[in-house]
JSON list of C-alpha atoms in Angstrom, two decimals:
[
{"chain": "A", "resi": 1, "resn": "MET", "atom": "CA", "xyz": [-13.86, 23.69, 8.51]},
{"chain": "A", "resi": 2, "resn": "LYS", "atom": "CA", "xyz": [-13.05, 24.47, 4.89]},
{"chain": "A", "resi": 3, "resn": "LYS", "atom": "CA", "xyz": [-14.69, 22.31, 2.23]},
{"chain": "A", "resi": 4, "resn": "ILE", "atom": "CA", "xyz": [-12.17, 20.43, 0.10]},
{"chain": "A", "resi": 5, "resn": "LEU", "atom": "CA", "xyz": [-12.82, 19.24, -3.44]},
{"chain": "A", "resi": 6, "resn": "ILE", "atom": "CA", "xyz": [-10.31, 16.82, -4.94]},
{"chain": "A", "resi": 7, "resn": "VAL", "atom": "CA", "xyz": [-10.64, 16.38, -8.69]},
{"chain": "A", "resi": 8, "resn": "SER", "atom": "CA", "xyz": [-9.05, 13.14, -9.83]},
{"chain": "A", "resi": 9, "resn": "GLY", "atom": "CA", "xyz": [-7.87, 13.69, -13.39]},
{"chain": "A", "resi": 10, "resn": "HIS", "atom": "CA", "xyz": [-6.38, 10.26, -14.06]},
{"chain": "A", "resi": 11, "resn": "PRO", "atom": "CA", "xyz": [-8.02, 8.93, -17.24]},
{"chain": "A", "resi": 12, "resn": "ASP", "atom": "CA", "xyz": [-8.34, 5.38, -15.83]},
{"chain": "A", "resi": 13, "resn": "LEU", "atom": "CA", "xyz": [-7.72, 4.81, -12.12]},
{"chain": "A", "resi": 14, "resn": "ASN", "atom": "CA", "xyz": [-8.22, 1.08, -12.63]},
{"chain": "A", "resi": 15, "resn": "ASP", "atom": "CA", "xyz": [-5.00, 1.22, -14.64]},
{"chain": "A", "resi": 16, "resn": "SER", "atom": "CA", "xyz": [-3.16, 3.32, -12.04]},
{"chain": "A", "resi": 17, "resn": "PHE", "atom": "CA", "xyz": [-1.02, 2.50, -9.07]},
{"chain": "A", "resi": 18, "resn": "ALA", "atom": "CA", "xyz": [0.29, 5.75, -7.58]},
{"chain": "A", "resi": 19, "resn": "ASN", "atom": "CA", "xyz": [-2.73, 8.02, -8.08]},
{"chain": "A", "resi": 20, "resn": "LYS", "atom": "CA", "xyz": [-5.12, 5.28, -6.98]},
{"chain": "A", "resi": 21, "resn": "THR", "atom": "CA", "xyz": [-3.05, 4.68, -3.82]},
{"chain": "A", "resi": 22, "resn": "ILE", "atom": "CA", "xyz": [-2.83, 8.42, -3.10]},
{"chain": "A", "resi": 23, "resn": "LEU", "atom": "CA", "xyz": [-6.59, 8.90, -3.42]},
{"chain": "A", "resi": 24, "resn": "GLU", "atom": "CA", "xyz": [-7.38, 5.85, -1.29]},
{"chain": "A", "resi": 25, "resn": "GLU", "atom": "CA", "xyz": [-5.06, 7.09, 1.46]},
{"chain": "A", "resi": 26, "resn": "VAL", "atom": "CA", "xyz": [-6.38, 10.66, 1.28]},
{"chain": "A", "resi": 27, "resn": "HIS", "atom": "CA", "xyz": [-9.94, 9.31, 1.56]},
{"chain": "A", "resi": 28, "resn": "LYS", "atom": "CA", "xyz": [-8.97, 7.43, 4.73]},
{"chain": "A", "resi": 29, "resn": "LEU", "atom": "CA", "xyz": [-7.27, 10.48, 6.23]},
{"chain": "A", "resi": 30, "resn": "LEU", "atom": "CA", "xyz": [-9.79, 13.09, 5.06]},
{"chain": "A", "resi": 31, "resn": "PRO", "atom": "CA", "xyz": [-13.14, 11.30, 4.62]},
{"chain": "A", "resi": 32, "resn": "GLU", "atom": "CA", "xyz": [-15.01, 14.62, 4.64]},
{"chain": "A", "resi": 33, "resn": "ALA", "atom": "CA", "xyz": [-13.28, 15.77, 1.42]},
{"chain": "A", "resi": 34, "resn": "GLU", "atom": "CA", "xyz": [-15.31, 15.40, -1.75]},
{"chain": "A", "resi": 35, "resn": "ILE", "atom": "CA", "xyz": [-13.47, 13.43, -4.42]},
{"chain": "A", "resi": 36, "resn": "ALA", "atom": "CA", "xyz": [-14.69, 13.71, -8.01]},
{"chain": "A", "resi": 37, "resn": "TYR", "atom": "CA", "xyz": [-13.36, 10.78, -10.05]},
{"chain": "A", "resi": 38, "resn": "LEU", "atom": "CA", "xyz": [-13.50, 12.14, -13.59]},
{"chain": "A", "resi": 39, "resn": "ASP", "atom": "CA", "xyz": [-12.68, 8.76, -15.18]},
{"chain": "A", "resi": 40, "resn": "LYS", "atom": "CA", "xyz": [-15.79, 7.23, -13.60]},
{"chain": "A", "resi": 41, "resn": "LEU", "atom": "CA", "xyz": [-18.02, 10.27, -14.11]},
{"chain": "A", "resi": 42, "resn": "TYR", "atom": "CA", "xyz": [-17.00, 11.13, -17.66]},
{"chain": "A", "resi": 43, "resn": "PRO", "atom": "CA", "xyz": [-15.37, 8.23, -19.51]},
{"chain": "A", "resi": 44, "resn": "ASP", "atom": "CA", "xyz": [-16.90, 9.74, -22.66]},
{"chain": "A", "resi": 45, "resn": "PHE", "atom": "CA", "xyz": [-15.45, 13.23, -21.88]},
{"chain": "A", "resi": 46, "resn": "GLN", "atom": "CA", "xyz": [-19.00, 14.66, -21.84]},
{"chain": "A", "resi": 47, "resn": "ILE", "atom": "CA", "xyz": [-18.64, 16.92, -18.80]},
{"chain": "A", "resi": 48, "resn": "ASP", "atom": "CA", "xyz": [-21.78, 17.96, -16.91]},
{"chain": "A", "resi": 49, "resn": "VAL", "atom": "CA", "xyz": [-20.83, 21.62, -16.64]},
{"chain": "A", "resi": 50, "resn": "GLN", "atom": "CA", "xyz": [-23.58, 22.66, -14.23]},
{"chain": "A", "resi": 51, "resn": "LYS", "atom": "CA", "xyz": [-22.85, 19.76, -11.86]},
{"chain": "A", "resi": 52, "resn": "GLU", "atom": "CA", "xyz": [-19.11, 20.47, -11.90]},
{"chain": "A", "resi": 53, "resn": "GLN", "atom": "CA", "xyz": [-19.57, 24.21, -11.40]},
{"chain": "A", "resi": 54, "resn": "GLU", "atom": "CA", "xyz": [-21.82, 23.44, -8.41]},
{"chain": "A", "resi": 55, "resn": "ARG", "atom": "CA", "xyz": [-18.99, 21.29, -6.98]},
{"chain": "A", "resi": 56, "resn": "LEU", "atom": "CA", "xyz": [-16.59, 24.20, -7.42]},
{"chain": "A", "resi": 57, "resn": "LEU", "atom": "CA", "xyz": [-19.00, 26.63, -5.77]},
{"chain": "A", "resi": 58, "resn": "ARG", "atom": "CA", "xyz": [-19.25, 24.41, -2.66]},
{"chain": "A", "resi": 59, "resn": "ALA", "atom": "CA", "xyz": [-15.46, 24.12, -2.30]},
{"chain": "A", "resi": 60, "resn": "ASP", "atom": "CA", "xyz": [-13.09, 26.39, -0.43]},
{"chain": "A", "resi": 61, "resn": "ILE", "atom": "CA", "xyz": [-10.02, 24.42, -1.52]},
{"chain": "A", "resi": 62, "resn": "ILE", "atom": "CA", "xyz": [-9.70, 22.80, -4.95]},
{"chain": "A", "resi": 63, "resn": "VAL", "atom": "CA", "xyz": [-7.11, 20.06, -5.44]},
{"chain": "A", "resi": 64, "resn": "LEU", "atom": "CA", "xyz": [-6.24, 18.76, -8.89]},
{"chain": "A", "resi": 65, "resn": "GLN", "atom": "CA", "xyz": [-4.85, 15.23, -8.52]},
{"chain": "A", "resi": 66, "resn": "TYR", "atom": "CA", "xyz": [-3.25, 13.76, -11.63]},
{"chain": "A", "resi": 67, "resn": "PRO", "atom": "CA", "xyz": [-0.30, 11.97, -13.22]},
{"chain": "A", "resi": 68, "resn": "LEU", "atom": "CA", "xyz": [2.01, 14.11, -15.31]},
{"chain": "A", "resi": 69, "resn": "PHE", "atom": "CA", "xyz": [1.42, 13.19, -18.98]},
{"chain": "A", "resi": 70, "resn": "TRP", "atom": "CA", "xyz": [3.70, 14.90, -21.48]},
{"chain": "A", "resi": 71, "resn": "TYR", "atom": "CA", "xyz": [4.56, 17.62, -18.95]},
{"chain": "A", "resi": 72, "resn": "THR", "atom": "CA", "xyz": [0.96, 18.50, -18.10]},
{"chain": "A", "resi": 73, "resn": "ALA", "atom": "CA", "xyz": [-2.28, 17.01, -16.84]},
{"chain": "A", "resi": 74, "resn": "PRO", "atom": "CA", "xyz": [-4.09, 14.29, -18.82]},
{"chain": "A", "resi": 75, "resn": "SER", "atom": "CA", "xyz": [-6.59, 15.35, -21.48]},
{"chain": "A", "resi": 76, "resn": "LEU", "atom": "CA", "xyz": [-9.60, 14.40, -19.31]},
{"chain": "A", "resi": 77, "resn": "LEU", "atom": "CA", "xyz": [-8.60, 16.90, -16.63]},
{"chain": "A", "resi": 78, "resn": "HIS", "atom": "CA", "xyz": [-7.89, 19.53, -19.28]},
{"chain": "A", "resi": 79, "resn": "ARG", "atom": "CA", "xyz": [-11.33, 18.91, -20.78]},
{"chain": "A", "resi": 80, "resn": "TRP", "atom": "CA", "xyz": [-12.89, 19.34, -17.33]},
{"chain": "A", "resi": 81, "resn": "ILE", "atom": "CA", "xyz": [-11.10, 22.68, -16.88]},
{"chain": "A", "resi": 82, "resn": "GLU", "atom": "CA", "xyz": [-12.02, 23.84, -20.39]},
{"chain": "A", "resi": 83, "resn": "LYS", "atom": "CA", "xyz": [-15.69, 23.06, -19.87]},
{"chain": "A", "resi": 84, "resn": "THR", "atom": "CA", "xyz": [-16.16, 24.18, -16.25]},
{"chain": "A", "resi": 85, "resn": "PHE", "atom": "CA", "xyz": [-13.91, 27.26, -16.07]},
{"chain": "A", "resi": 86, "resn": "THR", "atom": "CA", "xyz": [-16.10, 29.30, -18.40]},
{"chain": "A", "resi": 87, "resn": "HIS", "atom": "CA", "xyz": [-16.16, 33.00, -19.17]},
{"chain": "A", "resi": 88, "resn": "GLY", "atom": "CA", "xyz": [-18.67, 34.62, -16.85]},
{"chain": "A", "resi": 89, "resn": "PHE", "atom": "CA", "xyz": [-18.20, 31.88, -14.25]},
{"chain": "A", "resi": 90, "resn": "SER", "atom": "CA", "xyz": [-14.49, 31.68, -13.46]},
{"chain": "A", "resi": 91, "resn": "HIS", "atom": "CA", "xyz": [-13.19, 34.71, -15.30]},
{"chain": "A", "resi": 92, "resn": "GLY", "atom": "CA", "xyz": [-14.25, 37.70, -17.32]},
{"chain": "A", "resi": 93, "resn": "LYS", "atom": "CA", "xyz": [-16.15, 40.82, -16.31]},
{"chain": "A", "resi": 94, "resn": "THR", "atom": "CA", "xyz": [-18.70, 38.87, -14.21]},
{"chain": "A", "resi": 95, "resn": "GLY", "atom": "CA", "xyz": [-16.64, 35.70, -13.71]},
{"chain": "A", "resi": 96, "resn": "ASP", "atom": "CA", "xyz": [-15.72, 35.80, -10.06]},
{"chain": "A", "resi": 97, "resn": "LYS", "atom": "CA", "xyz": [-17.25, 32.56, -8.77]},
{"chain": "A", "resi": 98, "resn": "LEU", "atom": "CA", "xyz": [-13.84, 31.08, -7.88]},
{"chain": "A", "resi": 99, "resn": "LYS", "atom": "CA", "xyz": [-12.44, 34.24, -6.35]},
{"chain": "A", "resi": 100, "resn": "GLY", "atom": "CA", "xyz": [-10.57, 33.56, -3.11]},
{"chain": "A", "resi": 101, "resn": "LYS", "atom": "CA", "xyz": [-10.79, 29.78, -3.34]},
{"chain": "A", "resi": 102, "resn": "GLN", "atom": "CA", "xyz": [-7.45, 28.01, -2.93]},
{"chain": "A", "resi": 103, "resn": "LEU", "atom": "CA", "xyz": [-5.92, 25.87, -5.67]},
{"chain": "A", "resi": 104, "resn": "VAL", "atom": "CA", "xyz": [-3.48, 23.04, -4.91]},
{"chain": "A", "resi": 105, "resn": "LEU", "atom": "CA", "xyz": [-1.90, 20.72, -7.46]},
{"chain": "A", "resi": 106, "resn": "SER", "atom": "CA", "xyz": [-1.06, 17.17, -6.45]},
{"chain": "A", "resi": 107, "resn": "PHE", "atom": "CA", "xyz": [0.65, 15.19, -9.13]},
{"chain": "A", "resi": 108, "resn": "THR", "atom": "CA", "xyz": [2.97, 12.31, -9.88]},
{"chain": "A", "resi": 109, "resn": "ALA", "atom": "CA", "xyz": [5.47, 11.43, -12.61]},
{"chain": "A", "resi": 110, "resn": "GLY", "atom": "CA", "xyz": [7.18, 8.28, -13.72]},
{"chain": "A", "resi": 111, "resn": "ALA", "atom": "CA", "xyz": [10.50, 10.08, -14.02]},
{"chain": "A", "resi": 112, "resn": "PRO", "atom": "CA", "xyz": [12.35, 10.69, -10.74]},
{"chain": "A", "resi": 113, "resn": "GLU", "atom": "CA", "xyz": [12.27, 14.21, -9.25]},
{"chain": "A", "resi": 114, "resn": "GLU", "atom": "CA", "xyz": [15.98, 14.81, -9.93]},
{"chain": "A", "resi": 115, "resn": "MET", "atom": "CA", "xyz": [15.37, 14.57, -13.69]},
{"chain": "A", "resi": 116, "resn": "TYR", "atom": "CA", "xyz": [13.40, 17.84, -13.48]},
{"chain": "A", "resi": 117, "resn": "SER", "atom": "CA", "xyz": [16.18, 20.38, -13.39]},
{"chain": "A", "resi": 118, "resn": "PRO", "atom": "CA", "xyz": [17.88, 22.64, -15.97]},
{"chain": "A", "resi": 119, "resn": "GLU", "atom": "CA", "xyz": [20.86, 20.26, -15.87]},
{"chain": "A", "resi": 120, "resn": "GLY", "atom": "CA", "xyz": [18.76, 17.09, -16.04]},
{"chain": "A", "resi": 121, "resn": "PRO", "atom": "CA", "xyz": [17.20, 15.22, -18.97]},
{"chain": "A", "resi": 122, "resn": "GLN", "atom": "CA", "xyz": [13.97, 17.24, -18.74]},
{"chain": "A", "resi": 123, "resn": "GLN", "atom": "CA", "xyz": [15.99, 20.50, -19.02]},
{"chain": "A", "resi": 124, "resn": "HIS", "atom": "CA", "xyz": [13.54, 22.35, -16.75]},
{"chain": "A", "resi": 125, "resn": "SER", "atom": "CA", "xyz": [12.50, 22.38, -13.12]},
{"chain": "A", "resi": 126, "resn": "ILE", "atom": "CA", "xyz": [9.05, 21.03, -12.33]},
{"chain": "A", "resi": 127, "resn": "ASP", "atom": "CA", "xyz": [8.01, 24.62, -11.52]},
{"chain": "A", "resi": 128, "resn": "ASP", "atom": "CA", "xyz": [8.60, 25.55, -15.16]},
{"chain": "A", "resi": 129, "resn": "PHE", "atom": "CA", "xyz": [5.85, 23.15, -16.23]},
{"chain": "A", "resi": 130, "resn": "LEU", "atom": "CA", "xyz": [3.32, 24.71, -13.83]},
{"chain": "A", "resi": 131, "resn": "THR", "atom": "CA", "xyz": [3.20, 28.20, -15.34]},
{"chain": "A", "resi": 132, "resn": "PRO", "atom": "CA", "xyz": [-0.17, 27.62, -17.08]},
{"chain": "A", "resi": 133, "resn": "TYR", "atom": "CA", "xyz": [-1.75, 26.54, -13.77]},
{"chain": "A", "resi": 134, "resn": "ARG", "atom": "CA", "xyz": [-0.39, 29.55, -11.90]},
{"chain": "A", "resi": 135, "resn": "GLN", "atom": "CA", "xyz": [-1.71, 31.80, -14.67]},
{"chain": "A", "resi": 136, "resn": "MET", "atom": "CA", "xyz": [-5.10, 30.03, -14.61]},
{"chain": "A", "resi": 137, "resn": "ALA", "atom": "CA", "xyz": [-5.26, 30.66, -10.86]},
{"chain": "A", "resi": 138, "resn": "HIS", "atom": "CA", "xyz": [-4.41, 34.33, -11.41]},
{"chain": "A", "resi": 139, "resn": "LEU", "atom": "CA", "xyz": [-6.99, 34.76, -14.19]},
{"chain": "A", "resi": 140, "resn": "CYS", "atom": "CA", "xyz": [-9.71, 33.07, -12.12]},
{"chain": "A", "resi": 141, "resn": "GLN", "atom": "CA", "xyz": [-8.77, 34.94, -8.92]},
{"chain": "A", "resi": 142, "resn": "LEU", "atom": "CA", "xyz": [-7.94, 31.64, -7.25]},
{"chain": "A", "resi": 143, "resn": "GLU", "atom": "CA", "xyz": [-5.32, 31.69, -4.54]},
{"chain": "A", "resi": 144, "resn": "TRP", "atom": "CA", "xyz": [-2.32, 29.69, -5.80]},
{"chain": "A", "resi": 145, "resn": "SER", "atom": "CA", "xyz": [-1.45, 27.43, -2.88]},
{"chain": "A", "resi": 146, "resn": "GLY", "atom": "CA", "xyz": [1.37, 25.42, -4.41]},
{"chain": "A", "resi": 147, "resn": "TYR", "atom": "CA", "xyz": [1.72, 21.73, -5.05]},
{"chain": "A", "resi": 148, "resn": "ILE", "atom": "CA", "xyz": [2.78, 18.30, -3.87]},
{"chain": "A", "resi": 149, "resn": "PHE", "atom": "CA", "xyz": [4.88, 16.40, -6.43]},
{"chain": "A", "resi": 150, "resn": "SER", "atom": "CA", "xyz": [6.26, 12.89, -6.33]},
{"chain": "A", "resi": 151, "resn": "GLY", "atom": "CA", "xyz": [8.38, 11.45, -9.13]},
{"chain": "A", "resi": 152, "resn": "GLY", "atom": "CA", "xyz": [9.78, 7.98, -9.65]},
{"chain": "A", "resi": 153, "resn": "LEU", "atom": "CA", "xyz": [6.31, 6.42, -9.68]},
{"chain": "A", "resi": 154, "resn": "SER", "atom": "CA", "xyz": [6.46, 4.61, -12.99]},
{"chain": "A", "resi": 155, "resn": "TYR", "atom": "CA", "xyz": [3.54, 2.38, -13.89]},
{"chain": "A", "resi": 156, "resn": "ALA", "atom": "CA", "xyz": [5.99, 0.27, -15.89]},
{"chain": "A", "resi": 157, "resn": "SER", "atom": "CA", "xyz": [7.58, -0.90, -12.60]},
{"chain": "A", "resi": 158, "resn": "ARG", "atom": "CA", "xyz": [4.37, -2.35, -11.17]},
{"chain": "A", "resi": 159, "resn": "HIS", "atom": "CA", "xyz": [5.44, -5.96, -11.83]},
{"chain": "A", "resi": 160, "resn": "ASP", "atom": "CA", "xyz": [8.65, -5.67, -9.79]},
{"chain": "A", "resi": 161, "resn": "GLU", "atom": "CA", "xyz": [7.72, -6.47, -6.15]},
{"chain": "A", "resi": 162, "resn": "LYS", "atom": "CA", "xyz": [10.53, -4.41, -4.65]},
{"chain": "A", "resi": 163, "resn": "GLU", "atom": "CA", "xyz": [9.70, -1.39, -6.82]},
{"chain": "A", "resi": 164, "resn": "LEU", "atom": "CA", "xyz": [6.00, -1.84, -6.13]},
{"chain": "A", "resi": 165, "resn": "ALA", "atom": "CA", "xyz": [6.63, -1.72, -2.36]},
{"chain": "A", "resi": 166, "resn": "ARG", "atom": "CA", "xyz": [8.80, 1.39, -2.77]},
{"chain": "A", "resi": 167, "resn": "MET", "atom": "CA", "xyz": [6.16, 3.10, -4.94]},
{"chain": "A", "resi": 168, "resn": "LYS", "atom": "CA", "xyz": [3.37, 2.21, -2.50]},
{"chain": "A", "resi": 169, "resn": "GLU", "atom": "CA", "xyz": [5.34, 3.72, 0.38]},
{"chain": "A", "resi": 170, "resn": "LYS", "atom": "CA", "xyz": [6.11, 6.83, -1.67]},
{"chain": "A", "resi": 171, "resn": "SER", "atom": "CA", "xyz": [2.47, 7.20, -2.77]},
{"chain": "A", "resi": 172, "resn": "ILE", "atom": "CA", "xyz": [1.27, 6.93, 0.83]},
{"chain": "A", "resi": 173, "resn": "ARG", "atom": "CA", "xyz": [3.86, 9.52, 1.88]},
{"chain": "A", "resi": 174, "resn": "HIS", "atom": "CA", "xyz": [2.59, 11.79, -0.92]},
{"chain": "A", "resi": 175, "resn": "ALA", "atom": "CA", "xyz": [-0.98, 11.44, 0.40]},
{"chain": "A", "resi": 176, "resn": "HIS", "atom": "CA", "xyz": [0.15, 12.30, 3.93]},
{"chain": "A", "resi": 177, "resn": "LEU", "atom": "CA", "xyz": [2.02, 15.38, 2.69]},
{"chain": "A", "resi": 178, "resn": "LEU", "atom": "CA", "xyz": [-1.07, 16.49, 0.78]},
{"chain": "A", "resi": 179, "resn": "VAL", "atom": "CA", "xyz": [-3.36, 16.03, 3.78]},
{"chain": "A", "resi": 180, "resn": "GLU", "atom": "CA", "xyz": [-0.87, 17.84, 6.01]},
{"chain": "A", "resi": 181, "resn": "LYS", "atom": "CA", "xyz": [-0.82, 20.74, 3.54]},
{"chain": "A", "resi": 182, "resn": "LEU", "atom": "CA", "xyz": [-4.62, 20.85, 3.34]},
{"chain": "A", "resi": 183, "resn": "LYS", "atom": "CA", "xyz": [-5.06, 20.77, 7.10]},
{"chain": "A", "resi": 184, "resn": "GLY", "atom": "CA", "xyz": [-2.54, 23.60, 7.39]},
{"chain": "A", "resi": 185, "resn": "MET", "atom": "CA", "xyz": [-4.70, 25.71, 5.08]},
{"chain": "A", "resi": 186, "resn": "GLU", "atom": "CA", "xyz": [-7.68, 25.68, 7.43]}
]
C-alpha cells in the first residue's frame, strides 16, 4: 500500500468549515494516511525543515489540502513549500528526493465552480491558476496527478443553516472524491 501524506495548508482550521470537514472525513475513510496540520505545527511559520523533509521522504503520494486564497494556496502552505522544497533536496543537480512521488492538489473556494471560466467573473479556468503547481511538480520530478476542486464553499455562509447543510454535504462529497482518487492511484 502506498503511503499518503496530506499537508493541510489552511492557516487556521478552527476558523474553517469546508477544509476541516474534508480532513475529518478523509481521516475516517483513510485512517492510515498521515495528515500534517501546518496551522497546529507552525502557527509561527517557523517550519522544521528536517522533520518536513522526512515526512516527504516517507510518502509515495503527497496531497496539498487548502482553501484558495487570492487564486493560490495560503501563505502558510507556500512557506512550507519554500522551506522544505530546497535545492539539493527536491530539485537541482542532486535534488531528486521527490522523484516519482505523486502530487495531488485538493482545494476549495468560496466562489462557485462556474465562476472559474474565461467567460466568468474570474476570467480564467481553475486550471489556469494551477500552472505554478504543475511546474513545481515538473521541476521536482514529481508525478502531477491532478486535483479535486470544490467551489461554492464560502465561510461567510456558515451562519445560514440551509447553506451550512449544503456546504457540509459538498465537503463530504469532496472528501469521498479525494479518497476515491487516492485509492485509484495504488
